[in-house]
Coordinates of C-alpha atoms in Angstrom, one line a residue:
X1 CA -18.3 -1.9 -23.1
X2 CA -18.5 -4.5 -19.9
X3 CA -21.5 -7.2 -20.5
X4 CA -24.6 -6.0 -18.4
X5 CA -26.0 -9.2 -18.0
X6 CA -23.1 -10.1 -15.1
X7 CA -22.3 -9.2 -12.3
X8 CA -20.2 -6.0 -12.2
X9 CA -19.6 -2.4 -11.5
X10 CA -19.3 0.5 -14.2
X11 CA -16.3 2.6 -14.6
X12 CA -17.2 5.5 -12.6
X13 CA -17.6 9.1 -15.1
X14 CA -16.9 12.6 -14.2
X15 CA -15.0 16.2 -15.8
X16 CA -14.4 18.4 -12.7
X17 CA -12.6 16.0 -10.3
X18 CA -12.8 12.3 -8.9
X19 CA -11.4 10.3 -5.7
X20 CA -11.2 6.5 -5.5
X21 CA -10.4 5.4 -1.9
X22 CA -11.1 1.5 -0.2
X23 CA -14.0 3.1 2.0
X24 CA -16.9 5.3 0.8
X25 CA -16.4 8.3 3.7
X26 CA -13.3 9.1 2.6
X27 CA -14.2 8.9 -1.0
X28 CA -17.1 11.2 0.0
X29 CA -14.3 13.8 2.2
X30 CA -12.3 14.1 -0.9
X31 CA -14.9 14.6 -3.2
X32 CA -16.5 17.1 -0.9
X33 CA -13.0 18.4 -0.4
X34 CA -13.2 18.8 -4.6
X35 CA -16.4 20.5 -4.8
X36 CA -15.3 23.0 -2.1
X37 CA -12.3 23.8 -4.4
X38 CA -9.5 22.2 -2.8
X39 CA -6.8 20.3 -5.0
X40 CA -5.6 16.8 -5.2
X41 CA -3.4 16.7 -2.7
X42 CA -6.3 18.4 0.3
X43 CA -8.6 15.8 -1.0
X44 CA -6.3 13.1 -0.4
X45 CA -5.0 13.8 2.8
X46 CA -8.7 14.4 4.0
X47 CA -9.7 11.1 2.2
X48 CA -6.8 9.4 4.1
X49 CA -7.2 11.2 7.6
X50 CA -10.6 9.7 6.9
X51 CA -9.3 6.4 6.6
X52 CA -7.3 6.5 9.8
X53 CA -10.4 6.9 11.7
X54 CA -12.9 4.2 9.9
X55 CA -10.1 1.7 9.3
X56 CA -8.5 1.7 12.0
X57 CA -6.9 -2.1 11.2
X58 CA -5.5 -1.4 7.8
X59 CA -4.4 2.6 8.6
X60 CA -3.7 5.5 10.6
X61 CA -1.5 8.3 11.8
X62 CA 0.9 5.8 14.1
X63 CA 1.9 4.4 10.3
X64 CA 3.9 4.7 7.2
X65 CA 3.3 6.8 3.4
X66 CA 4.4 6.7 0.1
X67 CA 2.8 9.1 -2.6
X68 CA 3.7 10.2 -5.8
X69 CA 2.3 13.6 -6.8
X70 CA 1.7 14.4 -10.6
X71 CA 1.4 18.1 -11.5
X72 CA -0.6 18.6 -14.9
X73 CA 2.4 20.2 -15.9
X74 CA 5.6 18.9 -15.3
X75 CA 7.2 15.5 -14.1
X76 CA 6.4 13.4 -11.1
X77 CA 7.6 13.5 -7.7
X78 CA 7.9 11.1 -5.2
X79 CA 7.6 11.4 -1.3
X80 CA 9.1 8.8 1.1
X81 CA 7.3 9.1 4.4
X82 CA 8.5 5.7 5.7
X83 CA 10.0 6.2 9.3
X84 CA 13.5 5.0 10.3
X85 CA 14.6 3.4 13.7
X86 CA 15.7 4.7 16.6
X87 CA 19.4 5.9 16.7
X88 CA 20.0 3.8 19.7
X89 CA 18.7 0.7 18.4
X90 CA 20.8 -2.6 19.2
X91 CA 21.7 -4.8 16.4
X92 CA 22.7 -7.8 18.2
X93 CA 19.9 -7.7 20.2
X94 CA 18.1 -10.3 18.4
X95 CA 21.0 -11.7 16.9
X96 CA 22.5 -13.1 19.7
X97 CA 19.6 -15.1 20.6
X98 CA 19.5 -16.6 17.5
X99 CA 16.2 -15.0 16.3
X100 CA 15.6 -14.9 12.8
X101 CA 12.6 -12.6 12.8
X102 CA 11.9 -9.1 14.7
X103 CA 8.8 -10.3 16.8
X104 CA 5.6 -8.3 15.1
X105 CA 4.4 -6.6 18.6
X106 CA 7.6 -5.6 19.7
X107 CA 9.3 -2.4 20.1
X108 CA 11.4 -2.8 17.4
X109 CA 9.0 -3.7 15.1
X110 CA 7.8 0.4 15.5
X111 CA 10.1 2.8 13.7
X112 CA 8.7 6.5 14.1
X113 CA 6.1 6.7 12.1
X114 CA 5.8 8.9 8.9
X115 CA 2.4 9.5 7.9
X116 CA 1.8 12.8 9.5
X117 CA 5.0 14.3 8.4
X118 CA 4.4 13.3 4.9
X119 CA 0.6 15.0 4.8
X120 CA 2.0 18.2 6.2
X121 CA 4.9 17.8 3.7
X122 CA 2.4 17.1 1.0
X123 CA -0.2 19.7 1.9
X124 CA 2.8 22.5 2.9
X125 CA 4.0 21.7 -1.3
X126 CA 1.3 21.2 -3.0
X127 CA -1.9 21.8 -1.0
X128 CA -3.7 25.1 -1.0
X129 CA -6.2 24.6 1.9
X130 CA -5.5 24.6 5.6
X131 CA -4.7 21.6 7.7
X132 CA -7.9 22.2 9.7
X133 CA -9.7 22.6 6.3
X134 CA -8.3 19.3 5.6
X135 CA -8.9 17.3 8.7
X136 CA -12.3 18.2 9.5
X137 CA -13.9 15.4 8.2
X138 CA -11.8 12.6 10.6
X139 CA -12.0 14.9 13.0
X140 CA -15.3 14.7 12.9
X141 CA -15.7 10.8 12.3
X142 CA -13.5 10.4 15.4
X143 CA -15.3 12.6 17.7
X144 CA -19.0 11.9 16.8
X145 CA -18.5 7.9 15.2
X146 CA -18.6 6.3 12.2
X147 CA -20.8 3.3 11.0
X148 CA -18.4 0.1 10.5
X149 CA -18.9 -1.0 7.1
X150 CA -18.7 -5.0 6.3
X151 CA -15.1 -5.6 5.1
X152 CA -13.9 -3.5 8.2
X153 CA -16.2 -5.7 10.4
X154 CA -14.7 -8.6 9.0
X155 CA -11.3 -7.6 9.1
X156 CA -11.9 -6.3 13.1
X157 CA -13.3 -9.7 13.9
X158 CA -10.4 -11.8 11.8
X159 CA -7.6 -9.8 13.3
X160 CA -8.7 -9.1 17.1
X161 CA -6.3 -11.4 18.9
X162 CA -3.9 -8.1 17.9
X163 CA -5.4 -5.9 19.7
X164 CA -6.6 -8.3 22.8
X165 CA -2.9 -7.9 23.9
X166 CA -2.6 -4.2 24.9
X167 CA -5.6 -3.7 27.4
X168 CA -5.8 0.0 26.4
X169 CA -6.3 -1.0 22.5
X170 CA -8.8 -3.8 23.7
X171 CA -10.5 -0.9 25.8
X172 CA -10.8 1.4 22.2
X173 CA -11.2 -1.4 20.0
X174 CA -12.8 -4.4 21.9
X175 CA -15.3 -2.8 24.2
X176 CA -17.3 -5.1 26.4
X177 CA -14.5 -7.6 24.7
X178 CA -17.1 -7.8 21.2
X179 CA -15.8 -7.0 17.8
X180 CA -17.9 -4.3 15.7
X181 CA -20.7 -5.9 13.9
X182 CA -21.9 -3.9 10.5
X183 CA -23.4 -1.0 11.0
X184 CA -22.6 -0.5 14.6
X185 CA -21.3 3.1 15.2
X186 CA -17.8 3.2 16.6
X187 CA -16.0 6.2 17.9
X188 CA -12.4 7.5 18.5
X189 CA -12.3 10.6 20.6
X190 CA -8.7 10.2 21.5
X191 CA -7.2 10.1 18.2
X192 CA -9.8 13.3 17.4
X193 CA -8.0 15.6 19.9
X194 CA -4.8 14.4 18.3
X195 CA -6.2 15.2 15.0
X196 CA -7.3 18.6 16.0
X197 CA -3.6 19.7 18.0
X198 CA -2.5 18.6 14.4
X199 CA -4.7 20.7 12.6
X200 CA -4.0 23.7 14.7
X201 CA -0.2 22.9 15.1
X202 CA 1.2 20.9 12.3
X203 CA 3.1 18.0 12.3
X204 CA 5.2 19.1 15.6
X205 CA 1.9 18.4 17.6
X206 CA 2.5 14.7 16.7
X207 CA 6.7 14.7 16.7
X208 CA 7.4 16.9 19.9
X209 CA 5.1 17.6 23.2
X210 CA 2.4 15.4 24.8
X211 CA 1.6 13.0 21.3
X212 CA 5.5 12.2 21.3
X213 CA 6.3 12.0 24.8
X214 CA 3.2 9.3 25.7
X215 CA 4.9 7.5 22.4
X216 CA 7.8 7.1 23.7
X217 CA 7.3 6.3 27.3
X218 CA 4.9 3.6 26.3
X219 CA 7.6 2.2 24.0
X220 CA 10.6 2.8 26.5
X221 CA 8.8 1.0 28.7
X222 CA 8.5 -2.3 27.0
X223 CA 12.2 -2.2 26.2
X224 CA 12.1 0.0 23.1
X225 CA 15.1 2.6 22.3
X226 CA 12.9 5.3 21.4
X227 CA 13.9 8.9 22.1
X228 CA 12.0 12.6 21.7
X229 CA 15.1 13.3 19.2
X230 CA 14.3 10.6 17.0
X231 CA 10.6 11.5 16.7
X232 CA 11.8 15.3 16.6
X233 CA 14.4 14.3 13.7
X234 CA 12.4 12.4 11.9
X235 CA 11.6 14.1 8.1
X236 CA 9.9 12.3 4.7
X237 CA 12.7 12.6 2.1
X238 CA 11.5 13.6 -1.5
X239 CA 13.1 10.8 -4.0
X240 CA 13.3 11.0 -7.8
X241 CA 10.7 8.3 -9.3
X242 CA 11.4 5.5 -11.2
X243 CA 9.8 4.2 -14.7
X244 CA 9.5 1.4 -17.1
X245 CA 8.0 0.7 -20.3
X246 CA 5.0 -1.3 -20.9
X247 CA 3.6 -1.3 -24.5
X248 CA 4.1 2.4 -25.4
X249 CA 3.5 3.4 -21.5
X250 CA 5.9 4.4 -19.2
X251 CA 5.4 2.7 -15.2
X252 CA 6.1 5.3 -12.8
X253 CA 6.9 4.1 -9.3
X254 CA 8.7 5.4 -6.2
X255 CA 12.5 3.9 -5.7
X256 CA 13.6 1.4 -3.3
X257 CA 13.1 1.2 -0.1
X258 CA 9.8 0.4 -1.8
X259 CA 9.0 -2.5 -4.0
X260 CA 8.3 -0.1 -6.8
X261 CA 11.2 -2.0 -8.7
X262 CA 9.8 -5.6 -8.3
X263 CA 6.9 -4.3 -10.0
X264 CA 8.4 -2.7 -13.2
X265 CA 10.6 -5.8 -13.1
X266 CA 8.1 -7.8 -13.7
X267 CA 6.4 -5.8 -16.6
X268 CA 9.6 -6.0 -18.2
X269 CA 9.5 -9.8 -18.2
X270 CA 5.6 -9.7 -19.3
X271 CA 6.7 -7.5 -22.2
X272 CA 8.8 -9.8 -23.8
X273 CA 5.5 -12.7 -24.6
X274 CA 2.5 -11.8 -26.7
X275 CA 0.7 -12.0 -23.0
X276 CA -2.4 -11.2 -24.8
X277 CA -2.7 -14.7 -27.2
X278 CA -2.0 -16.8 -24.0
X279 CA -4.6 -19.3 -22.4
X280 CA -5.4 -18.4 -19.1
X281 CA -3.6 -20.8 -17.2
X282 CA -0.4 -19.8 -19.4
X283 CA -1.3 -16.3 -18.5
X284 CA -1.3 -17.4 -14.8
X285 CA 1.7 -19.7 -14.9
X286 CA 3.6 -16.4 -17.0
X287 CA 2.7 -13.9 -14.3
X288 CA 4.0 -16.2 -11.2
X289 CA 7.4 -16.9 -12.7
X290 CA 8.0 -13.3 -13.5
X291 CA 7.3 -12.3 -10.0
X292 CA 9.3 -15.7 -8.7
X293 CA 12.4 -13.9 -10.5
X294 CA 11.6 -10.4 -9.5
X295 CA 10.5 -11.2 -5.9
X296 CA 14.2 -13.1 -5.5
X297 CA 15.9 -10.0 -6.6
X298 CA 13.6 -7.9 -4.0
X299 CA 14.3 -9.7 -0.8
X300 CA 17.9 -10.0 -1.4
X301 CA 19.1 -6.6 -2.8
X302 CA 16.2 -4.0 -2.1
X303 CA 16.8 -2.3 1.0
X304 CA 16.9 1.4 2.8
X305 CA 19.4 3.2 0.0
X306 CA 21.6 4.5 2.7
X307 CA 22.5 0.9 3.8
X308 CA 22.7 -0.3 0.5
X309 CA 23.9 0.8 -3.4
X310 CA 20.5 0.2 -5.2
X311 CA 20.8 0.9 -9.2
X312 CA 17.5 0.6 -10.4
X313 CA 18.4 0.7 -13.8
X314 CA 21.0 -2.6 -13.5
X315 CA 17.4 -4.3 -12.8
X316 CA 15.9 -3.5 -15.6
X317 CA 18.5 -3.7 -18.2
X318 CA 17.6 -5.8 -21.3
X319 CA 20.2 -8.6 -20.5
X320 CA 19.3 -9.0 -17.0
X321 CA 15.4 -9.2 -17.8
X322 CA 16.4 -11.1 -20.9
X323 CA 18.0 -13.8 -18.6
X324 CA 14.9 -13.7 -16.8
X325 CA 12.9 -14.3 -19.6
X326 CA 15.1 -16.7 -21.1
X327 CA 14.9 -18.9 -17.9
X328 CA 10.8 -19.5 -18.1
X329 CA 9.6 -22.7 -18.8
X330 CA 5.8 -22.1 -20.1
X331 CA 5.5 -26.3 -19.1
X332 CA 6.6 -26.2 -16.1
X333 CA 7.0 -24.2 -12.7
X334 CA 10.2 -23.4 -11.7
X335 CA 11.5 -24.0 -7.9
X336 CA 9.8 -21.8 -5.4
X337 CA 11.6 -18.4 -4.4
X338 CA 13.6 -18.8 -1.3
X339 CA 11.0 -16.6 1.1
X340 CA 12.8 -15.2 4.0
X341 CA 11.2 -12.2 4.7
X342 CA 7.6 -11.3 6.4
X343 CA 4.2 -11.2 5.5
X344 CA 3.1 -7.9 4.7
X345 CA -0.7 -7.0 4.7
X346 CA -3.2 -4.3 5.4
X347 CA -2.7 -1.0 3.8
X348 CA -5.7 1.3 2.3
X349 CA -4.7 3.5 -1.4
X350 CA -6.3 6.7 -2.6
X351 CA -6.4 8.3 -5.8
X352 CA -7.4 11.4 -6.7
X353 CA -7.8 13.9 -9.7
X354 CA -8.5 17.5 -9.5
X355 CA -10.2 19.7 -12.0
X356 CA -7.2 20.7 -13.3
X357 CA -6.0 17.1 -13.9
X358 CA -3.2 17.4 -11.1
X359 CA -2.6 13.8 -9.6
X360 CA -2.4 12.2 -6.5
X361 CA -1.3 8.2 -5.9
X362 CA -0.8 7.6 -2.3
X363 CA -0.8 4.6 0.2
X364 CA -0.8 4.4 4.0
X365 CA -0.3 1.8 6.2
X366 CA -0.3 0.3 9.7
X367 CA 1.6 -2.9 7.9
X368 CA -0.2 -6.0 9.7
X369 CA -3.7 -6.0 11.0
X370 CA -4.4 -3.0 14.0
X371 CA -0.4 -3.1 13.5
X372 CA 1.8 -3.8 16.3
X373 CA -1.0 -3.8 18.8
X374 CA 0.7 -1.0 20.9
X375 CA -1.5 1.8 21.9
X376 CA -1.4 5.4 22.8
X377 CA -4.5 5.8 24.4
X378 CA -4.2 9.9 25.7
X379 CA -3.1 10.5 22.2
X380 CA -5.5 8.0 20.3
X381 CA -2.4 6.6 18.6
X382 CA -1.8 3.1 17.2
X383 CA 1.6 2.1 16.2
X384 CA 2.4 0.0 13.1
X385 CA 5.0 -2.4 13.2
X386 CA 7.0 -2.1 10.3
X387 CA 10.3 -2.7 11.7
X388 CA 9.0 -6.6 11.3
X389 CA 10.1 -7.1 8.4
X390 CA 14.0 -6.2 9.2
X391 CA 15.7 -9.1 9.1
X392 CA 17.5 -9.7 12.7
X393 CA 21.0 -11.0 11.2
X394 CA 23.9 -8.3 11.1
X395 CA 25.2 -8.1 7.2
X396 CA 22.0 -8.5 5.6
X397 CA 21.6 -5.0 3.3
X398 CA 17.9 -5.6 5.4
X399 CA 18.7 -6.1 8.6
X400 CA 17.5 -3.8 11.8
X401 CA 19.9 -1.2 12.7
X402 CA 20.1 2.6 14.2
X403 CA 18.3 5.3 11.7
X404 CA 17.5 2.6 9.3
X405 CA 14.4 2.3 7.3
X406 CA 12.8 -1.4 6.2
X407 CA 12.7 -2.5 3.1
X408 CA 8.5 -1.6 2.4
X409 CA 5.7 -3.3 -0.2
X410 CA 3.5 -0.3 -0.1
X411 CA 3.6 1.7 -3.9
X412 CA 2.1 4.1 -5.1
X413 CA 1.8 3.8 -9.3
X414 CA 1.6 6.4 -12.3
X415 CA 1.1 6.0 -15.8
X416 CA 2.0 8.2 -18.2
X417 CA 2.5 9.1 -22.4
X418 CA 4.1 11.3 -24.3
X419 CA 4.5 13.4 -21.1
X420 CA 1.3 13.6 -19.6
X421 CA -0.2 10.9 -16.9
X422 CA -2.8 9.0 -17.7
X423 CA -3.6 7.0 -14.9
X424 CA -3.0 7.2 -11.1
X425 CA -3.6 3.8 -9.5
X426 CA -2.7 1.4 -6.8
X427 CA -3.6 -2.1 -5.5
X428 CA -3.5 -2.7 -1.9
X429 CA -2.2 -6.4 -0.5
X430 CA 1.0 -6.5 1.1
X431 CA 3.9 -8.5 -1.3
X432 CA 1.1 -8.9 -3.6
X433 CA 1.2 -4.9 -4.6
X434 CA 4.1 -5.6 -7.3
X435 CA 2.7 -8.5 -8.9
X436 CA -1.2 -6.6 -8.8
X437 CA 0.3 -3.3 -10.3
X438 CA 1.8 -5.5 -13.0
X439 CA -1.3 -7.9 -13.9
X440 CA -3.7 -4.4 -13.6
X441 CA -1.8 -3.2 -16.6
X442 CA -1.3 -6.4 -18.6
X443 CA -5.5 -6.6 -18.4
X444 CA -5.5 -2.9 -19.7
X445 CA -3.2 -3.1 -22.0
X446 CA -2.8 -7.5 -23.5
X447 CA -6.5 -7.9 -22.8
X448 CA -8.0 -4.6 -23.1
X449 CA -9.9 -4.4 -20.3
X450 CA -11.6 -1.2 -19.0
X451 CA -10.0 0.1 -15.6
X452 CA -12.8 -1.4 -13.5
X453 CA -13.0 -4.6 -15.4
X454 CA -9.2 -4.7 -14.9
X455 CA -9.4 -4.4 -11.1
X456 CA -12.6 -6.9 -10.5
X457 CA -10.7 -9.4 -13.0
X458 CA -9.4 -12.8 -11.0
X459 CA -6.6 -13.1 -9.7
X460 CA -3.7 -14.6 -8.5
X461 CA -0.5 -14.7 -6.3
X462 CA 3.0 -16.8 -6.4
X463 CA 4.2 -16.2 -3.0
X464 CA 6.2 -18.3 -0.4
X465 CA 5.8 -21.6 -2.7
X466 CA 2.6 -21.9 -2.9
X467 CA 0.3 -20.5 -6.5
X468 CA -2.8 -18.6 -4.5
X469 CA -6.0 -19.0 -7.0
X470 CA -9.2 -16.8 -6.2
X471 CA -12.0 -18.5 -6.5
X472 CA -13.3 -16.9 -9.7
X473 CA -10.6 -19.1 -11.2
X474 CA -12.4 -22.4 -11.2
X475 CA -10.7 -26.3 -10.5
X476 CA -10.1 -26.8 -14.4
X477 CA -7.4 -24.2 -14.3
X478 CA -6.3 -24.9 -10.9
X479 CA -5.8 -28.6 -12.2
X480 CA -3.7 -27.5 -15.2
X481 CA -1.0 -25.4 -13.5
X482 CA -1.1 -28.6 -11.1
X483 CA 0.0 -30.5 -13.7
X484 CA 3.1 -27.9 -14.7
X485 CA 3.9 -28.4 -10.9
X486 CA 2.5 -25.3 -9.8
X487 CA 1.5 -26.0 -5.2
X488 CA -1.7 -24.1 -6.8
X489 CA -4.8 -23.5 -4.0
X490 CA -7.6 -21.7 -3.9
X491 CA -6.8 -18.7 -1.6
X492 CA -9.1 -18.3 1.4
X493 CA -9.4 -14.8 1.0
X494 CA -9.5 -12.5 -1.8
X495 CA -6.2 -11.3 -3.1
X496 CA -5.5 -7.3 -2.6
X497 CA -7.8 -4.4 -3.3
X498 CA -7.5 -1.7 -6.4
X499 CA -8.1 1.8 -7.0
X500 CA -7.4 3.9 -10.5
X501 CA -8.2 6.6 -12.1
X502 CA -7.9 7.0 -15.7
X503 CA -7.5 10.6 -17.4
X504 CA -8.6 10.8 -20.5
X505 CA -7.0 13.9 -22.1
X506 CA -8.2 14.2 -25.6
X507 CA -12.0 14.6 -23.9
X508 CA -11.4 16.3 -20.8
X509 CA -13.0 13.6 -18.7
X510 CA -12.2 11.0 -15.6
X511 CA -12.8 7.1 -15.4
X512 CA -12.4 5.9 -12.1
X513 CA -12.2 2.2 -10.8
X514 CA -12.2 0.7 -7.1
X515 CA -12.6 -3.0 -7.0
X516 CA -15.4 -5.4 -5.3
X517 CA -12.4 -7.0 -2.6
X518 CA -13.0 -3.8 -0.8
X519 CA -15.9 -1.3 0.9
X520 CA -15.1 1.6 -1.4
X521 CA -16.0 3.2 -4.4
X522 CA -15.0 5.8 -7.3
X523 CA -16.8 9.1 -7.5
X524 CA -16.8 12.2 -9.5
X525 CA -18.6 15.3 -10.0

């Protein structure tokens, strides 16, 4: 039982169903979607449609999705909506110049984007109400406006310069050149059309006809290779998950080209110290050299699998993670990971549970902030840019090429016992999603924390040198991994965003989390 003297949110409590989502309307859409008698999966795509509309930095139909889906009976399955690159796209493009780094608001930094196809994948599987059913609720919130909530207004003002650079995104975005202020009421009408030709069409009104065709044009003419084929051949692929151990768990996350890996990697690590009789700076200093180790592995090795043999399993062997384990110095830091890769940033996670306990753990994403800054603006449409983080030297297993997909941070996570999941979850933040599904589940499970406790819980990063602190932290502890030679600041921001829900099968009932670093909430019925 959480102390109710401090500041804090309950676990949130419900039997017939429960959605956890980053902003309260889409929570609402999916719970209403619930109530209505849809499953998991309608409630998720409406609570993400949702999210496309009223977070229009972090999401939307012009990006990327992962999801695992967990039937009550039966074994998980995983759905890769990433999108791949053009077929015509030119290697040596960048190379040649000697660029290291795919520029963010370029053409190549959009592969066709895969949201869309993956909600009518997922809905056309394992739905059981129709799209329009589904989408009503952004359609709605584009056509007739939504009321910016603070996070969003912050995140709007921080990331602006993005959309400044495409006059038709600073028209939609920026009008009268001012940034949203909370509470102001914001509308997409564009993108509501495109919603609706969805609804009515399917995913071919957003791969083939007037959606795909303004796309293309709009990227053909800044250079890009883009071609009605490649939108028209673009499909998710359904991938067999992955899983680890942790404590008498098992980690269920989708395969590479995801990070998925770096996060059971780093559980693997965790599990070999009694994490739970550590000091917190130890458990701090433990955490950032397992995700040193696991984040080296990532950027050199993890990659689309057609361009690369990935054996998961080889990761996670006992004498590879016992290497790992065996090279940690509790005293002292070791040297930074070598970063060369990109930052990755803004996504928005949903969770949802039905009535009869069939799961949902899905994340969408534009990648950085109003992504790639390229607008569609008959069509609504704002592209993401994760082609940015393909690396732009032929050889690497990451590097751009034709019909290729990035290497991606976005997961999706399950947990599960003796055959039955018992907990969907997710923590948005870019490279940080590894490391945050790995410390959520050492809190659960080394410092037995409730779900929400887990997710409001401080924490921490080791990324590109430098040991990110929240706030929550405090100088003493910041002083101390100092001292082990830890570059440890206090992080100007706070780190990710969480959502879980916990099923609780011996009582029939639903405990639901979503974390303070965000607008959102949990709620059941």
């Amino acid at each position: 039982m959480r102390n109710f003297m401090t500041i804090g949110r309950s676990v949130a409590v419900a039997e017939r169903g429960m959605a956890a989502t980053s902003h309260p309307q889409a929570t609402l859409a999916a719970v209403e979607m619930l109530k209505a008698g849809g499953n998991a999966v309608d409630a998720a795509v409406a609570a993400v449609a949702v999210q496309g509309v009223v977070e229009p930095q972090m999401t939307g139909i012009g990006g990327d999705c992962f999801a695992l889906y967990s039937p009550r009976c039966g074994e998980p399955v995983a759905l890769n909506g990433s999108g791949r690159t053009p077929s015509g796209t030119d290697i040596e493009k960048y190379a040649a110049r000697g660029q290291r780094d795919i520029p963010p608001t370029s053409p190549e930094a959009v592969t066709v984007p895969g949201a869309i196809d993956a909600w009518c994948r997922l809905v056309a599987d394992h739905g059981s109400r129709s799209l329009e059913e589904i989408f009503r609720p952004a359609i709605t919130a584009a056509e007739q406006g939504f009321c910016v909530t603070p996070r969003v207004a912050e995140d709007w003002r921080r990331f602006r310069a993005r959309i400044e650079i495409d006059p038709h995104a600073a028209a939609q975005f920026l009008p009268g050149g001012a940034a949203p202020a909370v509470g102001d009421i914001r509308a997409q009408p564009a993108l509501g059309r495109t919603l609706r030709r969805i609804a009515q069409h399917g995913r071919d009104a957003f791969y083939a006809g007037e959606a795909a065709e303004e796309m293309v044009g709009i990227l053909g003419g800044l250079g890009g290779a883009h071609t009605m084929d490649d939108f028209a051949a673009h499909t998710s692929d359904d991938v067999r998950p992955i899983s680890a151990r942790y404590h008498d768990h098992d980690v269920v996350e989708c395969p590479p080209n995801g990070q998925g890996l770096a996060a059971l990697m780093i559980l693997r690590t965790l599990a070999g110290f009694d994490v739970g009789a550590l000091s917190q700076a130890d458990r701090i200093h433990l955490l950032a050299e397992a995700t040193k180790a696991a984040y080296r592995a990532r950027d050199a090795f993890f990659c689309d699998p057609s361009a690369g043999n990935i054996d998961p399993a080889s990761f996670l062997a006992d004498d590879y993670i016992g290497r790992i384990r065996a090279r940690i110095d509790m005293s002292r830091a070791s040297e930074p990971a070598a970063w060369d890769d990109i930052e990755h940033r803004d996504t928005v996670y949903v969770t949802v549970v039905d009535r009869d306990l069939n799961a949902v753990s899905l994340i969408n994403s534009l990648f950085y902030p109003f992504g790639s800054g390229i607008y569609a603006p008959t069509s609504g449409i704002l592209l993401h840019n994760r082609g940015w983080s393909f690396r732009a030297r032929p050889g690497h297993l990451n590097s751009l090429g034709p019909r290729k997909r990035p290497m991606h941070t976005i997961i999706p996570g399950l947990l599960r016992k003796d055959g039955k999941t018992v907990m969907s979850f997710g923590v948005m933040g870019g490279h940080y999603q590894a490391a945050g599904h790995a410390n959520l589940l050492s809190n659960i499970f080394d410092l037995k924390m409730d779900i929400q406790a887990a997710a409001e819980a401080p924490r921490s990063f080791a990324f590109d040198g430098v040991l990110s602190l929240e706030t929550t932290i405090g100088s003493a502890i910041r002083d101390e991994l100092r001292g082990r030679g830890h570059d440890a600041r206090f992080s100007e921001e706070p780190i990710g965003g969480c959502q879980a829900i916990r099923i609780d099968h011996a009582r029939g009932i639903l405990l639901g989390a979503s974390d303070h670093r965000k607008d959102g909430l949990a709620l059941g019925f």
